[in-house]
PDB file of N, CA and C in Angstrom:
ATOM      1  N   MET V   1     -31.650 115.066 -77.282  1.00  0.00           N
ATOM      2  CA  MET V   1     -32.121 115.766 -76.105  1.00  0.00           C
ATOM      3  C   MET V   1     -33.446 116.449 -76.451  1.00  0.00           C
ATOM      4  N   ARG V   2     -34.415 116.247 -75.623  1.00  0.00           N
ATOM      5  CA  ARG V   2     -35.705 116.892 -75.830  1.00  0.00           C
ATOM      6  C   ARG V   2     -35.592 118.378 -75.544  1.00  0.00           C
ATOM      7  N   GLU V   3     -36.463 119.154 -76.178  1.00  0.00           N
ATOM      8  CA  GLU V   3     -36.416 120.607 -75.990  1.00  0.00           C
ATOM      9  C   GLU V   3     -36.630 120.991 -74.529  1.00  0.00           C
ATOM     10  N   ALA V   4     -37.483 120.249 -73.823  1.00  0.00           N
ATOM     11  CA  ALA V   4     -37.747 120.559 -72.416  1.00  0.00           C
ATOM     12  C   ALA V   4     -36.514 120.327 -71.552  1.00  0.00           C
ATOM     13  N   ASP V   5     -35.611 119.456 -72.003  1.00  0.00           N
ATOM     14  CA  ASP V   5     -34.402 119.158 -71.244  1.00  0.00           C
ATOM     15  C   ASP V   5     -33.290 120.173 -71.494  1.00  0.00           C
ATOM     16  N   GLU V   6     -33.418 120.963 -72.538  1.00  0.00           N
ATOM     17  CA  GLU V   6     -32.384 121.940 -72.868  1.00  0.00           C
ATOM     18  C   GLU V   6     -32.551 123.206 -72.028  1.00  0.00           C
ATOM     19  N   THR V   7     -31.428 123.819 -71.685  1.00  0.00           N
ATOM     20  CA  THR V   7     -31.482 125.085 -70.961  1.00  0.00           C
ATOM     21  C   THR V   7     -31.795 126.211 -71.941  1.00  0.00           C
ATOM     22  N   THR V   8     -32.150 127.349 -71.401  1.00  0.00           N
ATOM     23  CA  THR V   8     -32.430 128.513 -72.250  1.00  0.00           C
ATOM     24  C   THR V   8     -31.208 128.858 -73.086  1.00  0.00           C
ATOM     25  N   ARG V   9     -30.028 128.802 -72.489  1.00  0.00           N
ATOM     26  CA  ARG V   9     -28.807 129.136 -73.237  1.00  0.00           C
ATOM     27  C   ARG V   9     -28.550 128.136 -74.358  1.00  0.00           C
ATOM     28  N   GLU V  10     -28.815 126.868 -74.118  1.00  0.00           N
ATOM     29  CA  GLU V  10     -28.637 125.869 -75.177  1.00  0.00           C
ATOM     30  C   GLU V  10     -29.619 126.120 -76.317  1.00  0.00           C
ATOM     31  N   ARG V  11     -30.852 126.472 -75.973  1.00  0.00           N
ATOM     32  CA  ARG V  11     -31.848 126.756 -77.009  1.00  0.00           C
ATOM     33  C   ARG V  11     -31.495 128.032 -77.775  1.00  0.00           C
ATOM     34  N   ILE V  12     -30.981 129.050 -77.074  1.00  0.00           N
ATOM     35  CA  ILE V  12     -30.550 130.283 -77.746  1.00  0.00           C
ATOM     36  C   ILE V  12     -29.385 129.982 -78.681  1.00  0.00           C
ATOM     37  N   ALA V  13     -28.420 129.189 -78.220  1.00  0.00           N
ATOM     38  CA  ALA V  13     -27.272 128.835 -79.063  1.00  0.00           C
ATOM     39  C   ALA V  13     -27.739 128.099 -80.315  1.00  0.00           C
ATOM     40  N   ALA V  14     -28.659 127.154 -80.170  1.00  0.00           N
ATOM     41  CA  ALA V  14     -29.173 126.417 -81.325  1.00  0.00           C
ATOM     42  C   ALA V  14     -29.891 127.367 -82.287  1.00  0.00           C
ATOM     43  N   HIS V  15     -30.647 128.297 -81.756  1.00  0.00           N
ATOM     44  CA  HIS V  15     -31.364 129.277 -82.583  1.00  0.00           C
ATOM     45  C   HIS V  15     -30.377 130.158 -83.353  1.00  0.00           C
ATOM     46  N   LEU V  16     -29.311 130.604 -82.678  1.00  0.00           N
ATOM     47  CA  LEU V  16     -28.332 131.488 -83.324  1.00  0.00           C
ATOM     48  C   LEU V  16     -27.474 130.747 -84.345  1.00  0.00           C
ATOM     49  N   ARG V  17     -27.416 129.426 -84.250  1.00  0.00           N
ATOM     50  CA  ARG V  17     -26.714 128.653 -85.282  1.00  0.00           C
ATOM     51  C   ARG V  17     -27.527 128.626 -86.574  1.00  0.00           C
ATOM     52  N   GLU V  18     -28.840 128.771 -86.443  1.00  0.00           N
ATOM     53  CA  GLU V  18     -29.727 128.714 -87.603  1.00  0.00           C
ATOM     54  C   GLU V  18     -29.961 130.078 -88.243  1.00  0.00           C
ATOM     55  N   THR V  19     -30.077 131.121 -87.412  1.00  0.00           N
ATOM     56  CA  THR V  19     -30.431 132.436 -87.946  1.00  0.00           C
ATOM     57  C   THR V  19     -29.923 133.550 -87.035  1.00  0.00           C
ATOM     58  N   ALA V  20     -29.739 134.718 -87.594  1.00  0.00           N
ATOM     59  CA  ALA V  20     -29.353 135.891 -86.795  1.00  0.00           C
ATOM     60  C   ALA V  20     -30.579 136.402 -86.048  1.00  0.00           C
ATOM     61  N   ALA V  21     -30.342 136.987 -84.871  1.00  0.00           N
ATOM     62  CA  ALA V  21     -31.461 137.497 -84.077  1.00  0.00           C
ATOM     63  C   ALA V  21     -31.014 138.671 -83.221  1.00  0.00           C
ATOM     64  N   SER V  22     -31.927 139.590 -83.004  1.00  0.00           N
ATOM     65  CA  SER V  22     -31.690 140.740 -82.126  1.00  0.00           C
ATOM     66  C   SER V  22     -32.073 140.355 -80.696  1.00  0.00           C
ATOM     67  N   PRO V  23     -31.650 141.143 -79.706  1.00  0.00           N
ATOM     68  CA  PRO V  23     -32.056 140.858 -78.325  1.00  0.00           C
ATOM     69  C   PRO V  23     -33.578 140.828 -78.153  1.00  0.00           C
ATOM     70  N   SER V  24     -34.289 141.718 -78.826  1.00  0.00           N
ATOM     71  CA  SER V  24     -35.752 141.735 -78.712  1.00  0.00           C
ATOM     72  C   SER V  24     -36.377 140.473 -79.291  1.00  0.00           C
ATOM     73  N   ALA V  25     -35.857 140.023 -80.421  1.00  0.00           N
ATOM     74  CA  ALA V  25     -36.375 138.798 -81.030  1.00  0.00           C
ATOM     75  C   ALA V  25     -36.115 137.591 -80.135  1.00  0.00           C
ATOM     76  N   LEU V  26     -34.922 137.538 -79.536  1.00  0.00           N
ATOM     77  CA  LEU V  26     -34.611 136.445 -78.614  1.00  0.00           C
ATOM     78  C   LEU V  26     -35.502 136.519 -77.378  1.00  0.00           C
ATOM     79  N   ALA V  27     -35.766 137.728 -76.898  1.00  0.00           N
ATOM     80  CA  ALA V  27     -36.615 137.906 -75.722  1.00  0.00           C
ATOM     81  C   ALA V  27     -38.015 137.353 -75.970  1.00  0.00           C
ATOM     82  N   VAL V  28     -38.567 137.643 -77.127  1.00  0.00           N
ATOM     83  CA  VAL V  28     -39.904 137.152 -77.465  1.00  0.00           C
ATOM     84  C   VAL V  28     -39.882 135.636 -77.654  1.00  0.00           C
ATOM     85  N   GLU V  29     -38.897 135.148 -78.391  1.00  0.00           N
ATOM     86  CA  GLU V  29     -38.803 133.715 -78.705  1.00  0.00           C
ATOM     87  C   GLU V  29     -38.633 132.858 -77.457  1.00  0.00           C
ATOM     88  N   PHE V  30     -37.852 133.337 -76.487  1.00  0.00           N
ATOM     89  CA  PHE V  30     -37.509 132.517 -75.324  1.00  0.00           C
ATOM     90  C   PHE V  30     -38.112 133.028 -74.017  1.00  0.00           C
ATOM     91  N   ASP V  31     -39.043 133.970 -74.106  1.00  0.00           N
ATOM     92  CA  ASP V  31     -39.779 134.478 -72.950  1.00  0.00           C
ATOM     93  C   ASP V  31     -38.858 134.966 -71.829  1.00  0.00           C
ATOM     94  N   VAL V  32     -37.918 135.824 -72.212  1.00  0.00           N
ATOM     95  CA  VAL V  32     -37.013 136.477 -71.255  1.00  0.00           C
ATOM     96  C   VAL V  32     -36.988 137.965 -71.598  1.00  0.00           C
ATOM     97  N   THR V  33     -36.372 138.772 -70.753  1.00  0.00           N
ATOM     98  CA  THR V  33     -36.222 140.190 -71.081  1.00  0.00           C
ATOM     99  C   THR V  33     -35.089 140.346 -72.094  1.00  0.00           C
ATOM    100  N   ALA V  34     -35.055 141.475 -72.777  1.00  0.00           N
ATOM    101  CA  ALA V  34     -33.992 141.724 -73.752  1.00  0.00           C
ATOM    102  C   ALA V  34     -32.625 141.769 -73.072  1.00  0.00           C
ATOM    103  N   SER V  35     -32.550 142.352 -71.878  1.00  0.00           N
ATOM    104  CA  SER V  35     -31.259 142.396 -71.176  1.00  0.00           C
ATOM    105  C   SER V  35     -30.829 140.997 -70.741  1.00  0.00           C
ATOM    106  N   ALA V  36     -31.779 140.150 -70.353  1.00  0.00           N
ATOM    107  CA  ALA V  36     -31.443 138.762 -70.014  1.00  0.00           C
ATOM    108  C   ALA V  36     -30.974 138.016 -71.259  1.00  0.00           C
ATOM    109  N   ALA V  37     -31.587 138.311 -72.400  1.00  0.00           N
ATOM    110  CA  ALA V  37     -31.168 137.677 -73.653  1.00  0.00           C
ATOM    111  C   ALA V  37     -29.720 138.047 -73.978  1.00  0.00           C
ATOM    112  N   ILE V  38     -29.351 139.310 -73.766  1.00  0.00           N
ATOM    113  CA  ILE V  38     -27.969 139.741 -74.001  1.00  0.00           C
ATOM    114  C   ILE V  38     -27.022 139.007 -73.057  1.00  0.00           C
ATOM    115  N   ASP V  39     -27.407 138.872 -71.791  1.00  0.00           N
ATOM    116  CA  ASP V  39     -26.575 138.131 -70.831  1.00  0.00           C
ATOM    117  C   ASP V  39     -26.401 136.680 -71.267  1.00  0.00           C
ATOM    118  N   HIS V  40     -27.487 136.051 -71.726  1.00  0.00           N
ATOM    119  CA  HIS V  40     -27.405 134.669 -72.200  1.00  0.00           C
ATOM    120  C   HIS V  40     -26.463 134.567 -73.402  1.00  0.00           C
ATOM    121  N   VAL V  41     -26.582 135.513 -74.328  1.00  0.00           N
ATOM    122  CA  VAL V  41     -25.733 135.495 -75.528  1.00  0.00           C
ATOM    123  C   VAL V  41     -24.262 135.663 -75.146  1.00  0.00           C
ATOM    124  N   ARG V  42     -23.973 136.545 -74.206  1.00  0.00           N
ATOM    125  CA  ARG V  42     -22.580 136.721 -73.764  1.00  0.00           C
ATOM    126  C   ARG V  42     -22.042 135.433 -73.147  1.00  0.00           C
ATOM    127  N   HIS V  43     -22.864 134.741 -72.388  1.00  0.00           N
ATOM    128  CA  HIS V  43     -22.430 133.487 -71.779  1.00  0.00           C
ATOM    129  C   HIS V  43     -22.242 132.410 -72.844  1.00  0.00           C
ATOM    130  N   VAL V  44     -23.136 132.366 -73.818  1.00  0.00           N
ATOM    131  CA  VAL V  44     -22.999 131.414 -74.924  1.00  0.00           C
ATOM    132  C   VAL V  44     -21.685 131.661 -75.656  1.00  0.00           C
ATOM    133  N   ALA V  45     -21.334 132.926 -75.866  1.00  0.00           N
ATOM    134  CA  ALA V  45     -20.077 133.267 -76.551  1.00  0.00           C
ATOM    135  C   ALA V  45     -18.878 132.733 -75.781  1.00  0.00           C
ATOM    136  N   GLN V  46     -18.917 132.826 -74.457  1.00  0.00           N
ATOM    137  CA  GLN V  46     -17.813 132.319 -73.638  1.00  0.00           C
ATOM    138  C   GLN V  46     -17.773 130.797 -73.656  1.00  0.00           C
ATOM    139  N   SER V  47     -18.930 130.174 -73.824  1.00  0.00           N
ATOM    140  CA  SER V  47     -19.024 128.720 -73.785  1.00  0.00           C
ATOM    141  C   SER V  47     -18.564 128.058 -75.078  1.00  0.00           C
ATOM    142  N   LEU V  48     -18.538 128.805 -76.158  1.00  0.00           N
ATOM    143  CA  LEU V  48     -18.093 128.217 -77.422  1.00  0.00           C
ATOM    144  C   LEU V  48     -16.640 127.799 -77.275  1.00  0.00           C
ATOM    145  N   SER V  49     -16.365 126.567 -77.587  1.00  0.00           N
ATOM    146  CA  SER V  49     -15.014 126.034 -77.404  1.00  0.00           C
ATOM    147  C   SER V  49     -14.029 126.712 -78.336  1.00  0.00           C
ATOM    148  N   ALA V  50     -12.849 126.946 -77.825  1.00  0.00           N
ATOM    149  CA  ALA V  50     -11.798 127.565 -78.636  1.00  0.00           C
ATOM    150  C   ALA V  50     -11.393 126.642 -79.779  1.00  0.00           C
ATOM    151  N   GLY V  51     -11.521 125.340 -79.589  1.00  0.00           N
ATOM    152  CA  GLY V  51     -11.150 124.377 -80.616  1.00  0.00           C
ATOM    153  C   GLY V  51     -12.168 124.275 -81.734  1.00  0.00           C
ATOM    154  N   ASP V  52     -13.399 124.696 -81.457  1.00  0.00           N
ATOM    155  CA  ASP V  52     -14.441 124.645 -82.481  1.00  0.00           C
ATOM    156  C   ASP V  52     -14.222 125.751 -83.502  1.00  0.00           C
ATOM    157  N   ASP V  53     -14.827 125.579 -84.648  1.00  0.00           N
ATOM    158  CA  ASP V  53     -14.759 126.612 -85.675  1.00  0.00           C
ATOM    159  C   ASP V  53     -15.867 127.646 -85.488  1.00  0.00           C
ATOM    160  N   GLU V  54     -16.646 127.501 -84.434  1.00  0.00           N
ATOM    161  CA  GLU V  54     -17.752 128.417 -84.196  1.00  0.00           C
ATOM    162  C   GLU V  54     -17.305 129.632 -83.393  1.00  0.00           C
ATOM    163  N   GLN V  55     -17.931 130.754 -83.694  1.00  0.00           N
ATOM    164  CA  GLN V  55     -17.719 131.961 -82.905  1.00  0.00           C
ATOM    165  C   GLN V  55     -18.983 132.806 -82.990  1.00  0.00           C
ATOM    166  N   LEU V  56     -19.154 133.672 -82.004  1.00  0.00           N
ATOM    167  CA  LEU V  56     -20.303 134.565 -82.008  1.00  0.00           C
ATOM    168  C   LEU V  56     -19.998 135.745 -82.921  1.00  0.00           C
ATOM    169  N   LEU V  57     -20.870 135.971 -83.883  1.00  0.00           N
ATOM    170  CA  LEU V  57     -20.745 137.106 -84.792  1.00  0.00           C
ATOM    171  C   LEU V  57     -21.761 138.158 -84.362  1.00  0.00           C
ATOM    172  N   VAL V  58     -21.328 139.405 -84.285  1.00  0.00           N
ATOM    173  CA  VAL V  58     -22.200 140.486 -83.825  1.00  0.00           C
ATOM    174  C   VAL V  58     -22.240 141.594 -84.869  1.00  0.00           C
ATOM    175  N   ALA V  59     -23.444 141.901 -85.338  1.00  0.00           N
ATOM    176  CA  ALA V  59     -23.649 143.093 -86.161  1.00  0.00           C
ATOM    177  C   ALA V  59     -23.978 144.201 -85.168  1.00  0.00           C
ATOM    178  N   PRO V  60     -23.121 145.211 -85.025  1.00  0.00           N
ATOM    179  CA  PRO V  60     -23.301 146.209 -83.966  1.00  0.00           C
ATOM    180  C   PRO V  60     -24.550 147.062 -84.170  1.00  0.00           C
ATOM    181  N   PRO V  61     -25.003 147.696 -83.088  1.00  0.00           N
ATOM    182  CA  PRO V  61     -26.131 148.618 -83.230  1.00  0.00           C
ATOM    183  C   PRO V  61     -25.741 149.780 -84.139  1.00  0.00           C
ATOM    184  N   GLU V  62     -26.739 150.372 -84.770  1.00  0.00           N
ATOM    185  CA  GLU V  62     -26.462 151.473 -85.697  1.00  0.00           C
ATOM    186  C   GLU V  62     -27.541 152.543 -85.563  1.00  0.00           C
ATOM    187  N   CYS V  63     -27.102 153.785 -85.573  1.00  0.00           N
ATOM    188  CA  CYS V  63     -28.031 154.912 -85.511  1.00  0.00           C
ATOM    189  C   CYS V  63     -28.779 155.008 -86.844  1.00  0.00           C
ATOM    190  N   ARG V  64     -30.087 155.077 -86.777  1.00  0.00           N
ATOM    191  CA  ARG V  64     -30.897 155.189 -87.997  1.00  0.00           C
ATOM    192  C   ARG V  64     -30.804 156.581 -88.616  1.00  0.00           C
ATOM    193  N   GLU V  65     -30.407 157.559 -87.813  1.00  0.00           N
ATOM    194  CA  GLU V  65     -30.346 158.943 -88.288  1.00  0.00           C
ATOM    195  C   GLU V  65     -29.023 159.252 -88.995  1.00  0.00           C
ATOM    196  N   CYS V  66     -27.889 158.977 -88.322  1.00  0.00           N
ATOM    197  CA  CYS V  66     -26.593 159.372 -88.890  1.00  0.00           C
ATOM    198  C   CYS V  66     -25.721 158.184 -89.304  1.00  0.00           C
ATOM    199  N   GLY V  67     -26.121 156.963 -88.955  1.00  0.00           N
ATOM    200  CA  GLY V  67     -25.368 155.785 -89.359  1.00  0.00           C
ATOM    201  C   GLY V  67     -24.229 155.406 -88.433  1.00  0.00           C
ATOM    202  N   PHE V  68     -24.066 156.103 -87.311  1.00  0.00           N
ATOM    203  CA  PHE V  68     -22.995 155.798 -86.360  1.00  0.00           C
ATOM    204  C   PHE V  68     -23.136 154.362 -85.871  1.00  0.00           C
ATOM    205  N   SER V  69     -22.014 153.602 -85.897  1.00  0.00           N
ATOM    206  CA  SER V  69     -22.056 152.211 -85.434  1.00  0.00           C
ATOM    207  C   SER V  69     -20.829 151.829 -84.610  1.00  0.00           C
ATOM    208  N   ASP V  70     -20.044 152.800 -84.191  1.00  0.00           N
ATOM    209  CA  ASP V  70     -18.810 152.522 -83.457  1.00  0.00           C
ATOM    210  C   ASP V  70     -19.037 152.631 -81.945  1.00  0.00           C
ATOM    211  N   PHE V  71     -20.029 151.911 -81.451  1.00  0.00           N
ATOM    212  CA  PHE V  71     -20.341 151.933 -80.024  1.00  0.00           C
ATOM    213  C   PHE V  71     -19.274 151.171 -79.249  1.00  0.00           C
ATOM    214  N   ASP V  72     -19.074 151.547 -77.976  1.00  0.00           N
ATOM    215  CA  ASP V  72     -18.057 150.913 -77.134  1.00  0.00           C
ATOM    216  C   ASP V  72     -18.287 149.416 -76.984  1.00  0.00           C
ATOM    217  N   ASP V  73     -19.526 149.010 -76.782  1.00  0.00           N
ATOM    218  CA  ASP V  73     -19.873 147.605 -76.592  1.00  0.00           C
ATOM    219  C   ASP V  73     -20.852 147.208 -77.686  1.00  0.00           C
ATOM    220  N   PRO V  74     -20.393 146.498 -78.718  1.00  0.00           N
ATOM    221  CA  PRO V  74     -21.275 146.180 -79.837  1.00  0.00           C
ATOM    222  C   PRO V  74     -22.427 145.248 -79.479  1.00  0.00           C
ATOM    223  N   ALA V  75     -22.348 144.568 -78.334  1.00  0.00           N
ATOM    224  CA  ALA V  75     -23.427 143.666 -77.934  1.00  0.00           C
ATOM    225  C   ALA V  75     -24.456 144.362 -77.054  1.00  0.00           C
ATOM    226  N   ASN V  76     -24.284 145.621 -76.780  1.00  0.00           N
ATOM    227  CA  ASN V  76     -25.178 146.353 -75.890  1.00  0.00           C
ATOM    228  C   ASN V  76     -26.291 147.030 -76.685  1.00  0.00           C
ATOM    229  N   ARG V  77     -27.335 147.442 -75.990  1.00  0.00           N
ATOM    230  CA  ARG V  77     -28.427 148.194 -76.606  1.00  0.00           C
ATOM    231  C   ARG V  77     -28.340 149.636 -76.124  1.00  0.00           C
ATOM    232  N   PRO V  78     -27.645 150.505 -76.841  1.00  0.00           N
ATOM    233  CA  PRO V  78     -27.525 151.904 -76.403  1.00  0.00           C
ATOM    234  C   PRO V  78     -28.873 152.610 -76.482  1.00  0.00           C
ATOM    235  N   SER V  79     -29.057 153.587 -75.610  1.00  0.00           N
ATOM    236  CA  SER V  79     -30.327 154.311 -75.594  1.00  0.00           C
ATOM    237  C   SER V  79     -30.358 155.431 -76.628  1.00  0.00           C
ATOM    238  N   ARG V  80     -29.175 155.965 -76.969  1.00  0.00           N
ATOM    239  CA  ARG V  80     -29.126 157.018 -77.983  1.00  0.00           C
ATOM    240  C   ARG V  80     -27.736 157.087 -78.607  1.00  0.00           C
ATOM    241  N   CYS V  81     -27.667 157.777 -79.721  1.00  0.00           N
ATOM    242  CA  CYS V  81     -26.427 157.925 -80.474  1.00  0.00           C
ATOM    243  C   CYS V  81     -25.525 158.958 -79.800  1.00  0.00           C
ATOM    244  N   PRO V  82     -24.248 158.646 -79.596  1.00  0.00           N
ATOM    245  CA  PRO V  82     -23.348 159.624 -78.987  1.00  0.00           C
ATOM    246  C   PRO V  82     -23.006 160.786 -79.927  1.00  0.00           C
ATOM    247  N   ASP V  83     -23.184 160.595 -81.229  1.00  0.00           N
ATOM    248  CA  ASP V  83     -22.883 161.666 -82.183  1.00  0.00           C
ATOM    249  C   ASP V  83     -24.041 162.651 -82.337  1.00  0.00           C
ATOM    250  N   CYS V  84     -25.204 162.137 -82.749  1.00  0.00           N
ATOM    251  CA  CYS V  84     -26.324 163.035 -83.054  1.00  0.00           C
ATOM    252  C   CYS V  84     -27.389 163.055 -81.953  1.00  0.00           C
ATOM    253  N   LYS V  85     -27.231 162.225 -80.933  1.00  0.00           N
ATOM    254  CA  LYS V  85     -28.143 162.149 -79.774  1.00  0.00           C
ATOM    255  C   LYS V  85     -29.529 161.613 -80.123  1.00  0.00           C
ATOM    256  N   ASN V  86     -29.697 161.087 -81.332  1.00  0.00           N
ATOM    257  CA  ASN V  86     -30.970 160.512 -81.732  1.00  0.00           C
ATOM    258  C   ASN V  86     -31.193 159.201 -80.984  1.00  0.00           C
ATOM    259  N   GLU V  87     -32.443 158.891 -80.671  1.00  0.00           N
ATOM    260  CA  GLU V  87     -32.761 157.670 -79.937  1.00  0.00           C
ATOM    261  C   GLU V  87     -33.196 156.524 -80.840  1.00  0.00           C
ATOM    262  N   ALA V  88     -33.202 156.737 -82.147  1.00  0.00           N
ATOM    263  CA  ALA V  88     -33.588 155.691 -83.093  1.00  0.00           C
ATOM    264  C   ALA V  88     -32.359 154.839 -83.414  1.00  0.00           C
ATOM    265  N   ILE V  89     -32.176 153.785 -82.632  1.00  0.00           N
ATOM    266  CA  ILE V  89     -30.999 152.930 -82.769  1.00  0.00           C
ATOM    267  C   ILE V  89     -31.437 151.526 -83.157  1.00  0.00           C
ATOM    268  N   GLU V  90     -30.851 150.998 -84.234  1.00  0.00           N
ATOM    269  CA  GLU V  90     -31.072 149.602 -84.608  1.00  0.00           C
ATOM    270  C   GLU V  90     -30.384 148.721 -83.580  1.00  0.00           C
ATOM    271  N   GLU V  91     -31.028 147.650 -83.183  1.00  0.00           N
ATOM    272  CA  GLU V  91     -30.438 146.741 -82.207  1.00  0.00           C
ATOM    273  C   GLU V  91     -29.294 145.943 -82.832  1.00  0.00           C
ATOM    274  N   PRO V  92     -28.381 145.449 -82.001  1.00  0.00           N
ATOM    275  CA  PRO V  92     -27.363 144.546 -82.535  1.00  0.00           C
ATOM    276  C   PRO V  92     -28.020 143.233 -82.948  1.00  0.00           C
ATOM    277  N   GLU V  93     -27.367 142.493 -83.812  1.00  0.00           N
ATOM    278  CA  GLU V  93     -27.844 141.160 -84.188  1.00  0.00           C
ATOM    279  C   GLU V  93     -26.731 140.170 -83.939  1.00  0.00           C
ATOM    280  N   PHE V  94     -27.119 139.005 -83.448  1.00  0.00           N
ATOM    281  CA  PHE V  94     -26.167 137.955 -83.100  1.00  0.00           C
ATOM    282  C   PHE V  94     -26.382 136.745 -83.988  1.00  0.00           C
ATOM    283  N   ARG V  95     -25.284 136.032 -84.241  1.00  0.00           N
ATOM    284  CA  ARG V  95     -25.340 134.770 -84.987  1.00  0.00           C
ATOM    285  C   ARG V  95     -24.110 133.963 -84.611  1.00  0.00           C
ATOM    286  N   ILE V  96     -24.266 132.663 -84.573  1.00  0.00           N
ATOM    287  CA  ILE V  96     -23.122 131.779 -84.360  1.00  0.00           C
ATOM    288  C   ILE V  96     -22.745 131.221 -85.718  1.00  0.00           C
ATOM    289  N   GLY V  97     -21.511 131.441 -86.100  1.00  0.00           N
ATOM    290  CA  GLY V  97     -21.069 130.985 -87.417  1.00  0.00           C
ATOM    291  C   GLY V  97     -19.679 130.443 -87.389  1.00  0.00           C
TER     292      GLY V  97
END
């Protein structure tokens, strides 16, 4: 299949099979917004067949100040830390493995 024939989600899935990526990196790579990239990744996760050995792996966001990483939704981009209220948050990273 030529790259032009692939959907954005198929290209994102292929990219995540090769390397881990944050929503911002996916947004730049595939010319979408970071929130759209998260939506695409969530859909890709649902599309992975249960029979396959593949699954979406998520490194959750982490506060750069206090290290908090127990966010309610690990695939989300929180605006600040619920513990220390700092806004310096590392983005989540996704990979298909």
